[in-house]
CSV table of N, CA and C and ligand atoms in Angstrom, one decimal:
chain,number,residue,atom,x,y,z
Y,1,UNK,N,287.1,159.7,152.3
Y,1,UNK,CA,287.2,158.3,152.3
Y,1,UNK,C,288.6,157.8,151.9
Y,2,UNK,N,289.2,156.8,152.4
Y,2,UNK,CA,290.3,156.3,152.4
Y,2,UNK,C,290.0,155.1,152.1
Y,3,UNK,N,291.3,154.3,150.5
Y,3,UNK,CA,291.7,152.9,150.8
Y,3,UNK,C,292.3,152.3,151.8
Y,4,UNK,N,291.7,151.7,152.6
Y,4,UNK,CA,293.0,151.2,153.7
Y,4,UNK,C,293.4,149.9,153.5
Y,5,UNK,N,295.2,149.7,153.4
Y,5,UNK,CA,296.1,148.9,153.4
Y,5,UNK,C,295.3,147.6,153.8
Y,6,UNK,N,295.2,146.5,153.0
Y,6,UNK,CA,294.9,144.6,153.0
Y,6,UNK,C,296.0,144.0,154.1
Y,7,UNK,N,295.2,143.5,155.0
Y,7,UNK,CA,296.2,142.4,156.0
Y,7,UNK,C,296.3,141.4,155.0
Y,8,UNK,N,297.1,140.2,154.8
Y,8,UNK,CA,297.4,139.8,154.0
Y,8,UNK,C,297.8,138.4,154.5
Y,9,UNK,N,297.7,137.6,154.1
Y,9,UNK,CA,297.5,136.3,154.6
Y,9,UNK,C,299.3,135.8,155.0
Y,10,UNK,N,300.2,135.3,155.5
Y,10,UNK,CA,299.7,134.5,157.0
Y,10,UNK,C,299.5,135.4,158.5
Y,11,UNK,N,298.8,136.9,158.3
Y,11,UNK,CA,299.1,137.6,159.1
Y,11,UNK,C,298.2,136.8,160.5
Y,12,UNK,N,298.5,136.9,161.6
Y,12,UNK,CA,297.6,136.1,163.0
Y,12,UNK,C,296.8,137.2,162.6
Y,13,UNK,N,296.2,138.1,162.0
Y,13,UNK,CA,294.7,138.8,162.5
Y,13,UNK,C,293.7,138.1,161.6
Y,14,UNK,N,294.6,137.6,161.0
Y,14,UNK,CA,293.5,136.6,159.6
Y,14,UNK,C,292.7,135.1,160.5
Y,15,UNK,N,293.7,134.8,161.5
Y,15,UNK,CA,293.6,133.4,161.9
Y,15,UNK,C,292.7,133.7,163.6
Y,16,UNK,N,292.5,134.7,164.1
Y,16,UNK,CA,291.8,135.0,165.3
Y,16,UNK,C,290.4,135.6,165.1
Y,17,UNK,N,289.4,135.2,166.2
Y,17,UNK,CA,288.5,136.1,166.3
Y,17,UNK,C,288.2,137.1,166.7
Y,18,UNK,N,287.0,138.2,166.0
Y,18,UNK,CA,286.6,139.6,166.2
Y,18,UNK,C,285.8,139.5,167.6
Y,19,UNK,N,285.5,141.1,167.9
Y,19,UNK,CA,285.4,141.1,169.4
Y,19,UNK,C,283.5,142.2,168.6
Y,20,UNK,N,282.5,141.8,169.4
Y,20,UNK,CA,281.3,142.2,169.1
Y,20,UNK,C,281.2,144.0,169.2
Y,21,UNK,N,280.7,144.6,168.3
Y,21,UNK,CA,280.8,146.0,168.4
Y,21,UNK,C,279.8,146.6,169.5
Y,22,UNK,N,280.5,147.3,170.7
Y,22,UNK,CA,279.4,147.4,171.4
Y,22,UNK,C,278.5,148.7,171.4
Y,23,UNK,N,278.9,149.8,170.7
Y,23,UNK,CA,278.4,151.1,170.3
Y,23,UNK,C,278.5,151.7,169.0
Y,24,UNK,N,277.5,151.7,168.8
Y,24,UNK,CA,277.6,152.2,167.2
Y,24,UNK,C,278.2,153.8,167.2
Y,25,UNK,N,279.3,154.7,166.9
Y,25,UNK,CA,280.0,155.7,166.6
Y,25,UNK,C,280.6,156.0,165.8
Y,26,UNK,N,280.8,157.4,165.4
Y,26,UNK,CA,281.2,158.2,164.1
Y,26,UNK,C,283.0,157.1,163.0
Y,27,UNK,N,283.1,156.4,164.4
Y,27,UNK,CA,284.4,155.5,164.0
Y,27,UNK,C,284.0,154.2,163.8
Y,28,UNK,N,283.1,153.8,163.3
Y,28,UNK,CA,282.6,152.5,162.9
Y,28,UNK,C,281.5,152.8,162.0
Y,29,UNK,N,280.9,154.3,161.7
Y,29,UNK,CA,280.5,154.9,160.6
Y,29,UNK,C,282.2,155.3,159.7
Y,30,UNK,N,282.7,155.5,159.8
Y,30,UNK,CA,284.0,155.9,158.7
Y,30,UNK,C,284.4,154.7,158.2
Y,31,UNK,N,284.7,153.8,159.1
Y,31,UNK,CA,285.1,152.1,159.2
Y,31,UNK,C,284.6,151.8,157.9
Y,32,UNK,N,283.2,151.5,158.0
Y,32,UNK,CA,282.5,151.3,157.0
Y,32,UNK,C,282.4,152.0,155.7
Y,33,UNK,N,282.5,153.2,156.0
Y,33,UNK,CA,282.7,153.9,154.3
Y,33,UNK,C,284.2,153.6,153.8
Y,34,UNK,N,285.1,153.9,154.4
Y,34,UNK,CA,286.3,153.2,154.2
Y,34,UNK,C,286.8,151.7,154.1
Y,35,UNK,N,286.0,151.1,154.3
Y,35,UNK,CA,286.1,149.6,154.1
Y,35,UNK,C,285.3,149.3,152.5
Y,36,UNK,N,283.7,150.1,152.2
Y,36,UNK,CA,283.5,149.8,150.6
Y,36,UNK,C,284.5,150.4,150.1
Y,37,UNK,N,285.1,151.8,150.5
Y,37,UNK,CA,286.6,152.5,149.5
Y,37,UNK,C,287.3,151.3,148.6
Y,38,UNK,N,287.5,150.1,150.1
Y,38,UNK,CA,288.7,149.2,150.0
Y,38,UNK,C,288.6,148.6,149.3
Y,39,UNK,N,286.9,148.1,149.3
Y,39,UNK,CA,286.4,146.8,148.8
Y,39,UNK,C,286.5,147.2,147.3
Y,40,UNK,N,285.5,148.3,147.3
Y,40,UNK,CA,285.7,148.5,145.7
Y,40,UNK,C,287.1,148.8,144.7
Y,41,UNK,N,287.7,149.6,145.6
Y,41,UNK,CA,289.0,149.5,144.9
Y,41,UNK,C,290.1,148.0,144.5
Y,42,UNK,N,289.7,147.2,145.3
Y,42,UNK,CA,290.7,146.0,145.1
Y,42,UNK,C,291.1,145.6,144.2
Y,43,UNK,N,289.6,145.2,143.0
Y,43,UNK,CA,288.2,145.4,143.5
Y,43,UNK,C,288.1,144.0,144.0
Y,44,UNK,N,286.7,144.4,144.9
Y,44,UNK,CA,286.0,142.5,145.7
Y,44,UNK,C,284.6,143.1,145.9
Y,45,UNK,N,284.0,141.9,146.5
Y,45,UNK,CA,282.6,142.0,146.1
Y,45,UNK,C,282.2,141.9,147.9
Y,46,UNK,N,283.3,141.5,148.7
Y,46,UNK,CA,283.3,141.4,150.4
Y,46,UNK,C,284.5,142.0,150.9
Y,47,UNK,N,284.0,142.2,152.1
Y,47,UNK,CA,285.3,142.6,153.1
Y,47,UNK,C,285.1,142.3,154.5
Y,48,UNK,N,286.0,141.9,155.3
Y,48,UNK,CA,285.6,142.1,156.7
Y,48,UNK,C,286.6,143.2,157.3
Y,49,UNK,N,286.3,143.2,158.3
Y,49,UNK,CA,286.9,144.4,159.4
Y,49,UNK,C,288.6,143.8,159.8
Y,50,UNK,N,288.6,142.8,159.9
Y,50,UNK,CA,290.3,142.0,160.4
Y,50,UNK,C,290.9,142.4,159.0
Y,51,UNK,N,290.3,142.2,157.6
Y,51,UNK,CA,291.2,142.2,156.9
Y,51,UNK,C,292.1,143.7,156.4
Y,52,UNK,N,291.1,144.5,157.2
Y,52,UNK,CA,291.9,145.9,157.5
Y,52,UNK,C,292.5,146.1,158.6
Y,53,UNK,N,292.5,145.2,159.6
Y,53,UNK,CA,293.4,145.4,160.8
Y,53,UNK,C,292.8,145.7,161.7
Y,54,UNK,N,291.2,145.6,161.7
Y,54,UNK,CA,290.2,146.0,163.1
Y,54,UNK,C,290.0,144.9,163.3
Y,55,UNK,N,290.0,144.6,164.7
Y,55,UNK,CA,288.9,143.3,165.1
Y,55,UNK,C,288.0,143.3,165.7
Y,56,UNK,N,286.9,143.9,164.9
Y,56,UNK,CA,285.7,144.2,165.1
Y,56,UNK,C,284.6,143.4,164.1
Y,57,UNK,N,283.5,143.1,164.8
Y,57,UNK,CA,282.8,142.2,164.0
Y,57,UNK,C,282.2,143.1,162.9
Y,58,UNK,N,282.5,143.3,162.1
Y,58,UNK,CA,281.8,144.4,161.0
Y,58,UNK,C,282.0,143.7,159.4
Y,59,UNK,N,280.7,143.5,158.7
Y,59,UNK,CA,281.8,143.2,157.3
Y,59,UNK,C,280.9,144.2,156.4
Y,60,UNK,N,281.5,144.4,155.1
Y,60,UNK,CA,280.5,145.1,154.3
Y,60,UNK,C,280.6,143.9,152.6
Y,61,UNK,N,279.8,144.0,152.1
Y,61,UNK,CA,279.8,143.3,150.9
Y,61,UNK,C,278.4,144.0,149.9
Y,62,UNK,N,279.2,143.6,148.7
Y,62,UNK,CA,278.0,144.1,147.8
Y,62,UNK,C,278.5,142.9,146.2
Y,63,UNK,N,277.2,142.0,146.5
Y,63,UNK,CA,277.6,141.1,145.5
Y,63,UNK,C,277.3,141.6,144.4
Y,64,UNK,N,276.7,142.1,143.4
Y,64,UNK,CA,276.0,142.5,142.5
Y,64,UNK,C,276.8,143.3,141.9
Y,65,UNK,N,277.6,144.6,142.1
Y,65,UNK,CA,278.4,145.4,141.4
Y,65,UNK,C,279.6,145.1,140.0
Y,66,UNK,N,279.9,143.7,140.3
Y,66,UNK,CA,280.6,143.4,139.4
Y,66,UNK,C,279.7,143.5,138.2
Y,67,UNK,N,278.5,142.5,138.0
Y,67,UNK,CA,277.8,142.3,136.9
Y,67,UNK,C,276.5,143.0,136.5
Y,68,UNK,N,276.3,144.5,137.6
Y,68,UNK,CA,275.3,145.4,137.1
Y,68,UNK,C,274.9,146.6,138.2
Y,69,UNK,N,274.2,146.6,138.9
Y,69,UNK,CA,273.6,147.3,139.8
Y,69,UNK,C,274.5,147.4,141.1
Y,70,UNK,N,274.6,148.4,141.6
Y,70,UNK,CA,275.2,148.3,143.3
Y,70,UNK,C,274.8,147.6,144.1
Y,71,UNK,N,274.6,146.9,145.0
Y,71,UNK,CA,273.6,146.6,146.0
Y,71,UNK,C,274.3,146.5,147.6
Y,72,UNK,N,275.2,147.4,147.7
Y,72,UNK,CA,275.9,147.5,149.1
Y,72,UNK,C,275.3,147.2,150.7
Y,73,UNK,N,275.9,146.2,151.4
Y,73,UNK,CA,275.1,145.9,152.6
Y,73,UNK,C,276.4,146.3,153.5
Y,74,UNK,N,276.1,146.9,155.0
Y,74,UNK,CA,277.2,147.1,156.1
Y,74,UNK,C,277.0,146.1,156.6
Y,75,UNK,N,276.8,145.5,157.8
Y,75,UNK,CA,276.4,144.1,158.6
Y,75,UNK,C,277.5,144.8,160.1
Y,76,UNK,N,277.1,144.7,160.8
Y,76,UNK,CA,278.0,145.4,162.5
Y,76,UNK,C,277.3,144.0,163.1
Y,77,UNK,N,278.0,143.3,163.8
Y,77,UNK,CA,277.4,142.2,164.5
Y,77,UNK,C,276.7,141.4,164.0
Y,78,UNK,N,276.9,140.9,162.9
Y,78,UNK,CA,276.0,139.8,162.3
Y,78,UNK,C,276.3,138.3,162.7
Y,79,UNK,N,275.0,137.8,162.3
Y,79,UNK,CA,274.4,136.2,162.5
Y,79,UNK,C,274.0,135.8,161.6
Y,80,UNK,N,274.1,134.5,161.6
Y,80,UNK,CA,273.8,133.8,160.1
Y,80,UNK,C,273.3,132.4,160.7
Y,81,UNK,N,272.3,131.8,160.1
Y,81,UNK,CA,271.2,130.8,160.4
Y,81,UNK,C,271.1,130.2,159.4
Y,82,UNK,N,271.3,128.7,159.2
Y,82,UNK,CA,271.2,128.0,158.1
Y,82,UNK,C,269.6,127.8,157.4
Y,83,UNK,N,269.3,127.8,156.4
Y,83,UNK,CA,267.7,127.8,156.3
Y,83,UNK,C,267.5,126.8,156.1
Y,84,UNK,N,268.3,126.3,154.6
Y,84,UNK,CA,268.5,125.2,153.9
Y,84,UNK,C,269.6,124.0,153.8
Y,85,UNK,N,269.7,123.1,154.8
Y,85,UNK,CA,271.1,122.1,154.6
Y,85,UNK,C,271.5,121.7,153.4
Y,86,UNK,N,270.7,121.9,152.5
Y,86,UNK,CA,271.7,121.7,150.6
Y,86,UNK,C,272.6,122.4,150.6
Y,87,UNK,N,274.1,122.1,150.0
Y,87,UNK,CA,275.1,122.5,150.2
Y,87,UNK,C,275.1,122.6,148.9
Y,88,UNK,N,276.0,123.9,148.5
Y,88,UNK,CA,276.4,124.1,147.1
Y,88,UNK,C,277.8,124.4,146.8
Y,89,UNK,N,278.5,124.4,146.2
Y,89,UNK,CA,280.1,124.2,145.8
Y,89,UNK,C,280.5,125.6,144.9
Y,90,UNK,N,281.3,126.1,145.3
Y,90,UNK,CA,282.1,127.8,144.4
Y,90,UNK,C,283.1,127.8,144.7
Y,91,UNK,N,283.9,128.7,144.1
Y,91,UNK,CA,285.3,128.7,143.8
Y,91,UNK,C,285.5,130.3,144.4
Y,92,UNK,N,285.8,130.0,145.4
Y,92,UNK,CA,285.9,130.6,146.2
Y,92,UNK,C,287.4,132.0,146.6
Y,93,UNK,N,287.7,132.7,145.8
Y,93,UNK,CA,288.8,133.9,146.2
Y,93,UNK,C,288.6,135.0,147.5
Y,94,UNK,N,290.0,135.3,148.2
Y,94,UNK,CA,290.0,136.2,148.9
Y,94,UNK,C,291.0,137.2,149.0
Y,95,UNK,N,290.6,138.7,149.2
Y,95,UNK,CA,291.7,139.5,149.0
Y,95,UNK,C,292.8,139.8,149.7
Y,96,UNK,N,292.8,138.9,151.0
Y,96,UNK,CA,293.6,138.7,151.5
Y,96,UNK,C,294.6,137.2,151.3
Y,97,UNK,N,294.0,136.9,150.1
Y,97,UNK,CA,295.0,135.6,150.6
Y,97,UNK,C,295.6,135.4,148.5
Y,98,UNK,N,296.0,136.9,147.8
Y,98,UNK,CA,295.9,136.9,146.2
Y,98,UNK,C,296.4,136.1,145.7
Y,99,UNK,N,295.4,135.8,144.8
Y,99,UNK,CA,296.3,134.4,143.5
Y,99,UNK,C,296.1,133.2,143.9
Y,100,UNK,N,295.1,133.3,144.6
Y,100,UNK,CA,294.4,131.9,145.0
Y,100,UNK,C,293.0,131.3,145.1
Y,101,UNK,N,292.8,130.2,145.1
Y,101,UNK,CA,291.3,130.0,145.2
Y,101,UNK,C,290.7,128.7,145.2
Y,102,UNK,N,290.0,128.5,145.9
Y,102,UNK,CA,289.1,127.6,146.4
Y,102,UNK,C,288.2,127.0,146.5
Y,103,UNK,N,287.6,125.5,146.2
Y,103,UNK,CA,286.5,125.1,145.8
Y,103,UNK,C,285.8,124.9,147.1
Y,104,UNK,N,284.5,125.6,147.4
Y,104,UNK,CA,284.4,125.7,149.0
Y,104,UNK,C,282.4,125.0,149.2
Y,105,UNK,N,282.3,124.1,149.9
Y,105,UNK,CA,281.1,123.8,150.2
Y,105,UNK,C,280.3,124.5,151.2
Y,106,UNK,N,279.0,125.4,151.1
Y,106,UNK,CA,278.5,126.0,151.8
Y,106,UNK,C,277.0,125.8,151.5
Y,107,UNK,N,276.6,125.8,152.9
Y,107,UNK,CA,274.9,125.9,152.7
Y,107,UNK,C,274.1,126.7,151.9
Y,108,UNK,N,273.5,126.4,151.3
Y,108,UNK,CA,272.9,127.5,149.8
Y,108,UNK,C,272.1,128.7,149.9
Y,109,UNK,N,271.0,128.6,151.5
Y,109,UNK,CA,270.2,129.3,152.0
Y,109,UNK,C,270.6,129.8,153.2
Y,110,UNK,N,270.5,131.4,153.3
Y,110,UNK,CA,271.0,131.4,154.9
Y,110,UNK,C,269.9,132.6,155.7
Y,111,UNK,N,269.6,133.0,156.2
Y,111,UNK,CA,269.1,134.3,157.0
Y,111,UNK,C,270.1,135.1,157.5
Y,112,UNK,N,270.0,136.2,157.5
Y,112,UNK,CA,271.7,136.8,157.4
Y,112,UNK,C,270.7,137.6,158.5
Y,113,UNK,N,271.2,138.2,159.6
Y,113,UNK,CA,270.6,139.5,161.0
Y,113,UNK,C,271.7,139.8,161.5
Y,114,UNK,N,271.8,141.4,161.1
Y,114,UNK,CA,272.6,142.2,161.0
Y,114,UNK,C,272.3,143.3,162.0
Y,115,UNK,N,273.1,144.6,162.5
Y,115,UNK,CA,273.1,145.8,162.6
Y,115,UNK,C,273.1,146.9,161.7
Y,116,UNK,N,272.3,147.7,161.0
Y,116,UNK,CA,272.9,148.9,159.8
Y,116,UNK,C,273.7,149.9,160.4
Y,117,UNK,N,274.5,150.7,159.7
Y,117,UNK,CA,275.3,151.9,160.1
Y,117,UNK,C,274.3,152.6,161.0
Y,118,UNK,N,272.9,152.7,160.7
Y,118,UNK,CA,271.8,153.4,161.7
Y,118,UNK,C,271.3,152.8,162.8
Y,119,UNK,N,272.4,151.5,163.0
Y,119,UNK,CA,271.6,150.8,164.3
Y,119,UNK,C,270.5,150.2,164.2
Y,120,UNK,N,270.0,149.9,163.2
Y,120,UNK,CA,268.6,149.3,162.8
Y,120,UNK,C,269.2,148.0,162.7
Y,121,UNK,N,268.3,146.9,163.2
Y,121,UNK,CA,268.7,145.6,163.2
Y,121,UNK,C,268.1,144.7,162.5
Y,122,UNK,N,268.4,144.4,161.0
Y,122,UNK,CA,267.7,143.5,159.6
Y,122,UNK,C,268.0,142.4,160.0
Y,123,UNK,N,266.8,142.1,158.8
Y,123,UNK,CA,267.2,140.3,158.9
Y,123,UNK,C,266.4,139.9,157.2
Y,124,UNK,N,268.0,139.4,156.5
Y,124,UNK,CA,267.5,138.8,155.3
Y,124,UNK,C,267.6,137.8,154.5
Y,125,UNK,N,267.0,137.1,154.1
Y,125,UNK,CA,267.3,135.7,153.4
Y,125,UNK,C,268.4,135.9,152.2
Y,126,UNK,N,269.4,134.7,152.3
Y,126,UNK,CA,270.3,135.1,151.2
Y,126,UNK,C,270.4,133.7,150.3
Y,127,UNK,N,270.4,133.7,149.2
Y,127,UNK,CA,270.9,132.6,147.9
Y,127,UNK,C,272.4,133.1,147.3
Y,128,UNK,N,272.3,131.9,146.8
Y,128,UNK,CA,273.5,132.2,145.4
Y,128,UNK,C,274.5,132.7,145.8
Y,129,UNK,N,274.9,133.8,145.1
Y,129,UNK,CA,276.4,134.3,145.4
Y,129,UNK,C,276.5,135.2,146.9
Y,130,UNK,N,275.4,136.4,146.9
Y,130,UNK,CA,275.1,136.6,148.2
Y,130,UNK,C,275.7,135.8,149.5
Y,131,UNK,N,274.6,134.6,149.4
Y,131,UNK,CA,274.8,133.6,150.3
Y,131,UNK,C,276.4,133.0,150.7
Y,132,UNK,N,276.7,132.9,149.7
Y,132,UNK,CA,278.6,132.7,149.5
Y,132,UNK,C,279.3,133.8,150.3
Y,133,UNK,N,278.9,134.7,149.7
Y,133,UNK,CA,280.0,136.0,150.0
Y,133,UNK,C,279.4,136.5,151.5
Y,134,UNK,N,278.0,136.4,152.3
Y,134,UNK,CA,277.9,136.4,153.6
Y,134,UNK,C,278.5,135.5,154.4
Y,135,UNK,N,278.9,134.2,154.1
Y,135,UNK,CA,279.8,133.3,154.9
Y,135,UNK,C,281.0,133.6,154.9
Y,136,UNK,N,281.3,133.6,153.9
Y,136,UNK,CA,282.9,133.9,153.7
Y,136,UNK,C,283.8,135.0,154.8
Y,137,UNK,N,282.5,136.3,154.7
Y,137,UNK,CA,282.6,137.3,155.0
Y,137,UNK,C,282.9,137.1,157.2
Y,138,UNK,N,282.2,136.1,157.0
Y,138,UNK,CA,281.3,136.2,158.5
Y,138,UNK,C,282.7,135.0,159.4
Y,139,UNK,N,282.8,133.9,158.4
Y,139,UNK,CA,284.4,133.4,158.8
Y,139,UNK,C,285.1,134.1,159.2
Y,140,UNK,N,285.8,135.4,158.5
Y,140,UNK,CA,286.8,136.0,158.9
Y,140,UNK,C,286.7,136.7,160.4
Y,141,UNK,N,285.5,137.0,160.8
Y,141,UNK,CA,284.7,137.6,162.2
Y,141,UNK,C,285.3,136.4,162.6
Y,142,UNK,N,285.5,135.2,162.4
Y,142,UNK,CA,285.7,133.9,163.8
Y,142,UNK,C,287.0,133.2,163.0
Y,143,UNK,N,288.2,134.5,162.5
Y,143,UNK,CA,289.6,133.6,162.6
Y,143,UNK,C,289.6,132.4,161.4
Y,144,UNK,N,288.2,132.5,160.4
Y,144,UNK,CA,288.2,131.2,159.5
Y,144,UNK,C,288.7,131.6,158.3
Y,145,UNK,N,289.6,131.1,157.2
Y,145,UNK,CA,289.9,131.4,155.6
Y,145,UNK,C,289.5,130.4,154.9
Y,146,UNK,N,289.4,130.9,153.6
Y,146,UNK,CA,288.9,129.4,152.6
Y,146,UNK,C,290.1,128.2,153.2
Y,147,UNK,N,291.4,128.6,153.3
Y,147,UNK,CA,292.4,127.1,153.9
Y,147,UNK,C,291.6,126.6,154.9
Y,148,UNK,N,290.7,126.9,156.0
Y,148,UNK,CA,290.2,126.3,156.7
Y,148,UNK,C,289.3,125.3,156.8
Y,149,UNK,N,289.0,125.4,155.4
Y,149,UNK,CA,287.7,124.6,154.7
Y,149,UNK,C,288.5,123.1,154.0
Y,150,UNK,N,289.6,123.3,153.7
Y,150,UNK,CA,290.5,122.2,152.7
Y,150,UNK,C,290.8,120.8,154.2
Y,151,UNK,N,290.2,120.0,153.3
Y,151,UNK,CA,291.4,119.0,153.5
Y,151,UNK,C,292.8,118.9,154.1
Y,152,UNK,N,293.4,118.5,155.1
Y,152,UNK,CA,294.9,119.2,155.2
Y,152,UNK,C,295.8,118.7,153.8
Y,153,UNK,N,295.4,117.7,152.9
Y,153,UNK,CA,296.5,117.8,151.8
Y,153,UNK,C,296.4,118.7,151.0
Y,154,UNK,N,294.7,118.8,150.7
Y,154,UNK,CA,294.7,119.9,150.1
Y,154,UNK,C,295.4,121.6,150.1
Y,155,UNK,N,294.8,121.8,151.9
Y,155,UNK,CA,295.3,122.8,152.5
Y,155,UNK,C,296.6,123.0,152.0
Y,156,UNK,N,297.8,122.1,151.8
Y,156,UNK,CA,299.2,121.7,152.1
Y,156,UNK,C,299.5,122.3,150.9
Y,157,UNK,N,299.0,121.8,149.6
Y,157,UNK,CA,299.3,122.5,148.4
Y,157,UNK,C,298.7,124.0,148.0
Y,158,UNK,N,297.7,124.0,148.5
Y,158,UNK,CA,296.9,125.4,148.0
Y,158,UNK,C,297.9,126.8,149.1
Y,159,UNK,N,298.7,126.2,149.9
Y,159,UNK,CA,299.6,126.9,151.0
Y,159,UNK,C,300.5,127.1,150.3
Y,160,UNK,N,301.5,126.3,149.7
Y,160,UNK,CA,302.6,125.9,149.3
Y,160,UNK,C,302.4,127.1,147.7
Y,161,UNK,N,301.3,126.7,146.7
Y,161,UNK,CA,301.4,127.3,145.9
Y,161,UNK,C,300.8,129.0,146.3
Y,162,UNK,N,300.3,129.8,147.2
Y,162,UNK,CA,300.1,130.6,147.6
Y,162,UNK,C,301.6,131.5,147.5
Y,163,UNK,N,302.1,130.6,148.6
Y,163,UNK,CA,303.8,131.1,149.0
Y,163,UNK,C,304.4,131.2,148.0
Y,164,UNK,N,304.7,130.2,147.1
Y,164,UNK,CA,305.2,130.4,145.7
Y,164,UNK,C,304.8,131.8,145.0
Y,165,UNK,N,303.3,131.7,145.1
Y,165,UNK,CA,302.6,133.1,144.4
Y,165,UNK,C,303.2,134.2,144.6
Y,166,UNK,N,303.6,134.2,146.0
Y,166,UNK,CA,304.2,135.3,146.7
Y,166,UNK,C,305.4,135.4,147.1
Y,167,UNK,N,305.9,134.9,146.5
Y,167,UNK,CA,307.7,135.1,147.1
Y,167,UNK,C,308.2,136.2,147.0
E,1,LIG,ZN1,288.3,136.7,152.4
């Protein structure tokens, strides 16, 4: 297993969309073991495929590990279905975009239908932080970042102090 190197925000692979996986193979099985490597090394609790420099719809996340239990999900081609229109508000970080973060409104309930590494095709209801970290995750598959979500004044400063972060 390998960490592989973070694209890093204002790279164009952050800001384009992924292309659908059309055959599950031994290289989109490694993808995936090497992408939790990443994830957990960072450490983060999500990852998508662009932010390692594939553009392939793929993300892996495991919200739970910070505060107890593993609970690692792959996702190859996922969809996401609103259940619930109540919107809920989180402060939102990405490991591509460090030393920043964002207060982000997202629907609270979602149905997440996925592909597994075995080609089995789930489908699961998500809340809470889950629910957060499947959107988040699933933006980056369609070219989106928390900046995408701001206000442009907002945008303007949360950019500004980024660049600063990183000079
Ligand atoms: Zn992110």
């Amino acid at each position: 297993m390998t960490v592989l190197p973070l694209v890093l925000w204002p790279d164009e692979r952050l800001q384009r969309g992924s292309d659908a996986v059309e055959q599950l193979s031994t290289d989109i099985a490694t993808l995936v073991r090497d992408m939790f490597e990443t994830m957990y090394a960072a450490p983060g609790r999500g990852l998508a495929a662009p932010q390692v420099g594939v553009m392939q719809r793929v993300f892996v996340m495991d919200a739970t590990w910070k505060d107890g239990d593993p609970t690692p999900v792959a996702c190859i081609n996922p969809e996401i279905r609103i259940v619930d229109q109540a919107v809920c508000c989180n402060e939102e970080a990405c490991l591509s975009i460090p030393g920043v973060s964002a207060k982000i409104n997202r629907p609270k309930r979602i149905a997440l239908e996925y592909t597994d590494v075995e080609g089995v095709r789930c489908s699961v209801e998500l809340e809470g932080f889950a629910a957060v970290c499947a959107q988040h995750e699933m933006d980056h598959l369609e070219g989106r970042v928390i900046f995408d979500h701001l206000e442009p004044r907002a945008r303007a400063e949360l950019e500004d102090t980024y660049r600063e972060m990183n000079a």
